[in-house]
Short mmCIF file of C-alpha atoms and ligand atoms in Angstrom, two decimals:
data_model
loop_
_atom_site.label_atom_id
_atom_site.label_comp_id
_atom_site.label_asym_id
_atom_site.label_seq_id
_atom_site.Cartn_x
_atom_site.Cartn_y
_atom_site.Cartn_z
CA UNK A 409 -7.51 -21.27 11.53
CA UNK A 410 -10.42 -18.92 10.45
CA UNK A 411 -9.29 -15.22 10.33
CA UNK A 412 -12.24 -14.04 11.87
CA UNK A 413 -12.86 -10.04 10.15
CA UNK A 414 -11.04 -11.41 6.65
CA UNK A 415 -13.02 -14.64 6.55
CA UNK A 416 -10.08 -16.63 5.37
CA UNK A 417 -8.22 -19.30 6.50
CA UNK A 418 -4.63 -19.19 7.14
CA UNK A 419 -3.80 -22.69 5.41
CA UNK A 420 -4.66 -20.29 2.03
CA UNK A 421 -1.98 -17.60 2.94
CA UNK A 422 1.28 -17.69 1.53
CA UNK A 423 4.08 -15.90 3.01
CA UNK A 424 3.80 -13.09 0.35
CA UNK A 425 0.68 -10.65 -0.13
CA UNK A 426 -0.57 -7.40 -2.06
CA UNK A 427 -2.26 -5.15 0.12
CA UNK A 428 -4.52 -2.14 -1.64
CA UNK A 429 -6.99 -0.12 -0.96
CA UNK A 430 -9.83 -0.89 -3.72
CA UNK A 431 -11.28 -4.34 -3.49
CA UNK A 432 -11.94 -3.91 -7.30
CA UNK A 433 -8.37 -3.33 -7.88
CA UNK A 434 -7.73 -6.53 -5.46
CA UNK A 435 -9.65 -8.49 -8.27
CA UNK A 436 -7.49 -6.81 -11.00
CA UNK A 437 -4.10 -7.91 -9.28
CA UNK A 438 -5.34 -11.50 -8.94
CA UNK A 439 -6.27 -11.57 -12.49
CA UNK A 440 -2.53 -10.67 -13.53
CA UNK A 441 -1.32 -14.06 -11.21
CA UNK A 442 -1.63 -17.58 -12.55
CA UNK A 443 -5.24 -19.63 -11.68
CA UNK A 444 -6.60 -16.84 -9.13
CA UNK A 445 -8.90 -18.32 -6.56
CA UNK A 446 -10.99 -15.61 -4.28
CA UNK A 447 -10.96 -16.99 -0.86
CA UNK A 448 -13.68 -14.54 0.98
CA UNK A 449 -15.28 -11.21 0.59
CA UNK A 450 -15.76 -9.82 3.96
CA UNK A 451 -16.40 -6.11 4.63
CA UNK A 452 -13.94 -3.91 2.64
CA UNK A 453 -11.94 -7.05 2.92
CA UNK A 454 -11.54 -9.10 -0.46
CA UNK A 455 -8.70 -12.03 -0.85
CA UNK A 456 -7.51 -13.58 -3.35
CA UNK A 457 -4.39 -16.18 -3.85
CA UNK A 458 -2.40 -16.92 -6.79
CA UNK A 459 0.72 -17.71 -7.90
CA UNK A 460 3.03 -16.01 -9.99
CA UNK A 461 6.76 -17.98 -11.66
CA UNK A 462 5.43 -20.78 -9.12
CA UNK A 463 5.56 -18.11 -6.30
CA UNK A 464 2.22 -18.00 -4.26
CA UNK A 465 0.82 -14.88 -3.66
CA UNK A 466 -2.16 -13.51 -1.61
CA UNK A 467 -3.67 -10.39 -2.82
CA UNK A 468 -6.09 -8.22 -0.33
CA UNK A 469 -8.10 -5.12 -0.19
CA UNK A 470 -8.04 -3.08 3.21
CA UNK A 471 -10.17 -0.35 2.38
CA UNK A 472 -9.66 3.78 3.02
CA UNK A 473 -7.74 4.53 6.54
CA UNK A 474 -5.68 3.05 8.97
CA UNK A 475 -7.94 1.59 11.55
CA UNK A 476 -9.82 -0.54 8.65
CA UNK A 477 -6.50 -1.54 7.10
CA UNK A 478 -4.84 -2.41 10.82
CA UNK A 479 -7.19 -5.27 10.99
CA UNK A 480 -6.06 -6.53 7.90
CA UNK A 481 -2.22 -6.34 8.19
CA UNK A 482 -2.57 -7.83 11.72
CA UNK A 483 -4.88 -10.79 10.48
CA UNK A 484 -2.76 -11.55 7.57
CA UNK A 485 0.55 -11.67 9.42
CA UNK A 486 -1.34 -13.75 11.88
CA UNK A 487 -2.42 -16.14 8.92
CA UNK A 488 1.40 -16.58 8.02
CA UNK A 489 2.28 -13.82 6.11
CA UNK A 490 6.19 -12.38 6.19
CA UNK A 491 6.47 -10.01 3.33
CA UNK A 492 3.46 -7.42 2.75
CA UNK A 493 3.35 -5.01 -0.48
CA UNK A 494 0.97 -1.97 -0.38
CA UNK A 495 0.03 -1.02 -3.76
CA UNK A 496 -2.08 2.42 -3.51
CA UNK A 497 -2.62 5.97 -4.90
CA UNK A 498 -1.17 8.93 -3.33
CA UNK A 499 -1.84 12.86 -3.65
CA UNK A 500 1.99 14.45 -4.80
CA UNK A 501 3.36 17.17 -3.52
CA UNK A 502 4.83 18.43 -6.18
CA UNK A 503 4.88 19.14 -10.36
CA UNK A 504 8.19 16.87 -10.28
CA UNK A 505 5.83 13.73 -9.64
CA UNK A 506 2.58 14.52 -11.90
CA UNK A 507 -0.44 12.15 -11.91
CA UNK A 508 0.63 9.19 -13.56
CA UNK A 509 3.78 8.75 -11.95
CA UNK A 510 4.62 5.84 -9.41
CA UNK A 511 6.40 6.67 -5.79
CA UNK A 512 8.14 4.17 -3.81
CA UNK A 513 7.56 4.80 -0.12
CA UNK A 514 10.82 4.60 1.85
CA UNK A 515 9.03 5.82 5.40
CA UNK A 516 5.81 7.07 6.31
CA UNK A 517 5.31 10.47 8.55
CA UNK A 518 2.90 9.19 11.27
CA UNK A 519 0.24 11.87 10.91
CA UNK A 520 -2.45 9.32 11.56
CA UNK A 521 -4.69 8.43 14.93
CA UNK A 522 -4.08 4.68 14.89
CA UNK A 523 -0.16 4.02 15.13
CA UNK A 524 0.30 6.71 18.16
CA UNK A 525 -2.12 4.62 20.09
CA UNK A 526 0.17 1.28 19.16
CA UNK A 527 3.82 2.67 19.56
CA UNK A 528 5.89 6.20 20.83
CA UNK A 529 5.35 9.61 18.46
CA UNK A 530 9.21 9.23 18.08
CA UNK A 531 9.05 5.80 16.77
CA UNK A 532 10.00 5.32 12.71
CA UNK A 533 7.03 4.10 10.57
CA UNK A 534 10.46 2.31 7.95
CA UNK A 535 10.35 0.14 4.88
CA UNK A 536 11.92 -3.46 4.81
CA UNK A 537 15.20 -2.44 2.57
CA UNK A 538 14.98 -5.33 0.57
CA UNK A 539 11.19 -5.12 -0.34
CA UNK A 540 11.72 -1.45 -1.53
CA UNK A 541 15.04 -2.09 -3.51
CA UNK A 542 13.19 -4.72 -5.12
CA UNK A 543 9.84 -2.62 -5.94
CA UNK A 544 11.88 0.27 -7.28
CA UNK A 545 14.29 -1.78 -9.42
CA UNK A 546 11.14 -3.71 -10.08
CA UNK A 547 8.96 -0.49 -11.19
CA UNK A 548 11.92 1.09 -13.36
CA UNK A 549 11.52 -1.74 -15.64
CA UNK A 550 8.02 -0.17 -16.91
CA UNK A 551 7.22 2.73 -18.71
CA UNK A 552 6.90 6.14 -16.73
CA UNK A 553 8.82 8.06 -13.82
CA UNK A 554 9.59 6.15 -10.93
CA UNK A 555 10.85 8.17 -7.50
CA UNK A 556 11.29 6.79 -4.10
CA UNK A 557 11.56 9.00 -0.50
CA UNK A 558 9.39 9.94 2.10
CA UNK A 559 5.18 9.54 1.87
CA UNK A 560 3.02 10.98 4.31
CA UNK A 561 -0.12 8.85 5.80
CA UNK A 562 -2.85 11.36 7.17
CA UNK A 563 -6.23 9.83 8.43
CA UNK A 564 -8.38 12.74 6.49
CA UNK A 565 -9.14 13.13 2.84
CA UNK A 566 -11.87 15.95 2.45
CA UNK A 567 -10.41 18.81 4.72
CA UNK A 568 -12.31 20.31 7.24
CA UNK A 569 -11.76 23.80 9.04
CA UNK A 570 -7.74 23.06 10.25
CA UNK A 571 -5.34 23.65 7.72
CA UNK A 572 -3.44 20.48 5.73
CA UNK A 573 -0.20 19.94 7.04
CA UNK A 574 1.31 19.59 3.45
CA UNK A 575 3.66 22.64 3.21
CA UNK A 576 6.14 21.58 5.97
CA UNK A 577 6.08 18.03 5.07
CA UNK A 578 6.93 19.14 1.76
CA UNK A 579 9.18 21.68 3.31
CA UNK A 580 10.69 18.54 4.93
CA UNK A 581 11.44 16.63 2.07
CA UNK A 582 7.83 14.48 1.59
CA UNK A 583 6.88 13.80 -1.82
CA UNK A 584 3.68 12.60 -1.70
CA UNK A 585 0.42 11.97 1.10
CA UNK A 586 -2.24 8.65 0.88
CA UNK A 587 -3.79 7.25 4.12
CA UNK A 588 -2.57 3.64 5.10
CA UNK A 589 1.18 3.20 4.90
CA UNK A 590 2.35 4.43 8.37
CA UNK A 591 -0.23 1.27 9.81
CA UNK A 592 1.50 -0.81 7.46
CA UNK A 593 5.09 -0.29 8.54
CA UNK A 594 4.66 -0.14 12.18
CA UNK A 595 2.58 -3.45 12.29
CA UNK A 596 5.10 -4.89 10.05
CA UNK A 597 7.94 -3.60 12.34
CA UNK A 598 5.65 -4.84 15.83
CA UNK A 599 5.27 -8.08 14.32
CA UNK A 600 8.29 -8.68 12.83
CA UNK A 601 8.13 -9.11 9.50
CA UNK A 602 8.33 -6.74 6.26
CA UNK A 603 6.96 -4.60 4.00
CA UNK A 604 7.17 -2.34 1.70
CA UNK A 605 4.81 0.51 -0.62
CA UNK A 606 4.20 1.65 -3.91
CA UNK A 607 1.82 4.45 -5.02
CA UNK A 608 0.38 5.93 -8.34
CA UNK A 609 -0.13 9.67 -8.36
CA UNK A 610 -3.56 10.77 -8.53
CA UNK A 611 -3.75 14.50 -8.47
CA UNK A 612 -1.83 17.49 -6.06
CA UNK A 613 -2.03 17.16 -2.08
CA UNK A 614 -3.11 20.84 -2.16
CA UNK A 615 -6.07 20.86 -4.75
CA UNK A 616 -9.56 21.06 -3.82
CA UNK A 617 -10.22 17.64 -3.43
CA UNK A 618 -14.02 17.74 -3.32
CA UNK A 619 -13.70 19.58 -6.66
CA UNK A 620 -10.86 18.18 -8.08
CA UNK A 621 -10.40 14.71 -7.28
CA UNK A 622 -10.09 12.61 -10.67
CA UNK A 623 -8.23 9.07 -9.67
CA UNK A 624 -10.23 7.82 -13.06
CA UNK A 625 -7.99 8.78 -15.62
CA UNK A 626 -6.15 7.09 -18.58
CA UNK A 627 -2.87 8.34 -17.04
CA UNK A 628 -3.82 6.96 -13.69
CA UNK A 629 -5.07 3.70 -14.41
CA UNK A 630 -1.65 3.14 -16.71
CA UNK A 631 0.54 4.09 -13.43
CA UNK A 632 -1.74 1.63 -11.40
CA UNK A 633 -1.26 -0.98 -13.82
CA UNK A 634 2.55 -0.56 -13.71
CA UNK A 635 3.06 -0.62 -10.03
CA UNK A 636 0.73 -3.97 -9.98
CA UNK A 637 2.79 -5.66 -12.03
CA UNK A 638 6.07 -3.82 -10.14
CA UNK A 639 4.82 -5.74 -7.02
CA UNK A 640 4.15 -8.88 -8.18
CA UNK A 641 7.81 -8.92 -10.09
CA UNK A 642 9.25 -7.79 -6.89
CA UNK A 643 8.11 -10.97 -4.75
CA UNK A 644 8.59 -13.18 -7.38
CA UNK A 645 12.60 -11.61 -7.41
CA UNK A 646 12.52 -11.22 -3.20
CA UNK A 647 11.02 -14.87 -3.09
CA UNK A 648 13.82 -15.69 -5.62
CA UNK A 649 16.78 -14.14 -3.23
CA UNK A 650 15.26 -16.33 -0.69
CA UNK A 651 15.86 -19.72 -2.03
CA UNK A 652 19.40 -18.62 -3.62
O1 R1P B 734 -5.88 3.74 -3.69
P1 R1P B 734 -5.80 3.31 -2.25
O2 R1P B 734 -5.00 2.08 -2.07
O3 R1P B 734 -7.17 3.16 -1.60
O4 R1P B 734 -5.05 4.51 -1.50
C1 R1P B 734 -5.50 5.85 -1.40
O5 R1P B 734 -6.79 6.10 -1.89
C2 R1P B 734 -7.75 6.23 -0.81
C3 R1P B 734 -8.35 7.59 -0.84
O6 R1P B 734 -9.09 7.79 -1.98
C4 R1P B 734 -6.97 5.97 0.46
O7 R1P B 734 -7.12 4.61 0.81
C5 R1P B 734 -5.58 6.32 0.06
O8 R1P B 734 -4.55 5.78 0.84
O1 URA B 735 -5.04 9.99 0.27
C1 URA B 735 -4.98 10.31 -0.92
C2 URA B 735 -4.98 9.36 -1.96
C3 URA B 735 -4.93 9.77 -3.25
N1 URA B 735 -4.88 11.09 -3.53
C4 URA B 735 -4.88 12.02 -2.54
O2 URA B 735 -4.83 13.23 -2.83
N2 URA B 735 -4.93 11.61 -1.26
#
């Protein structure tokens, strides 16, 4: 069956995918699996499947924001995916996770427009337990500082005139704010299957973004790199459990 906004066909998808923002960084995940194959290029939307230690693995880019990266979640679980890994960047909240350092997202505060208009305000936006065990255990064997706990998924990146809501959600316990992982984990929970999240830090929540914004750095391109190849070692060891 064609997927009709991804462009791919669901006899392509695996059970396992890589979800990220940057359809250039989509390409750069594929190239790290065994004989990548691009299957479309639609939109924002680029998909590509490989395998990895004989596991098959679809890798595809959702774009910036919820709504855009919905669409994809919903058409790859529909395609006959079960286990989804975000791999994205993430604005910290603090000088204990400094850019270059890789955040596992446990749960995601909901301050985004799309997931109040699919379930209740008081529902949990969760990880799969599993998938995250496996990503962090999976990410410590790199180089770098690894944390996991709370992220926060807001829908805007250049402020406006209302203030950020970063100082309570740091007050709270959040260590970090990107714009897609709440979508993923209450589609995942809706449709029943799992998922999971890993981030690199790019800068501080609280800078200036328009000024300040650099996710083009050495530092950051090494974290990216390490929580690519985190993900794809953590299905290849969840895909593992699965046959033992
Ligand atoms: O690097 P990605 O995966 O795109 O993630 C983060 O970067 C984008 C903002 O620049 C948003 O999509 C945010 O969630
Ligand atoms: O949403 C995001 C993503 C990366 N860095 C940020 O500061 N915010």
């Amino acid at each position: 069956m064609l997927m009709p906004i991804l462009q791919v066909n669901s006899e392509d998808i695996p059970e396992y995918a890589i979800v990220c923002g940057d359809p250039k960084r989509a390409a750069a995940i594929a190239a790290k699996l065994d004989e990548p194959r691009e299957l479309a290029f639609s939109r924002e939307y680029r998909s590509f499947v490989g395998t990895k230690d004989g596991v098959q693995i679809a890798v595809v880019s959702h774009g910036v924001g919820s709504p855009g990266a919905a669409v994809c979640f919903e058409e790859l679980i529909r395609a006959g995916v079960k286990t989804l890994i975000r791999v994205g960047t993430a604005g910290s909240y603090s000088a204990d996770h400094p850019a270059g350092s890789l955040i596992v997202s446990t749960a995601a505060v909901r301050t985004d427009g799309l997931t109040r208009q699919l379930v209740p305000e008081t529902f949990p936006a969760v990880a799969d337990s599993a998938v995250t065990e496996a990503l962090y255990y999976a990410a410590r064997q790199g180089e770098g500082a690894v944390s996991k706990g709370i992220t926060v998924t807001l829908d805007v990146f250049f402020n406006g005139v209302e203030e950020f809501p970063h100082r309570k959600f740091k007050q709270a316990g959040a260590l970090a704010v990107e714009m897609e992982i709440s979508a993923l984990y209450i589609i995942a929970s809706l449709r029943g299957v799992r998922a999971g999240a890993i981030v690199a830090i790019d800068g501080y929540a609280d800078a200036d973004l328009a000024a300040e914004y650099d996710p083009h750095t050495t530092a950051v391109a090494d974290a990216v790199h390490r929580e690519m190849d985190a993900a794809i070692a953590a299905i290849v060891a969840l895909a593992g459990q699965e046959r033992a």
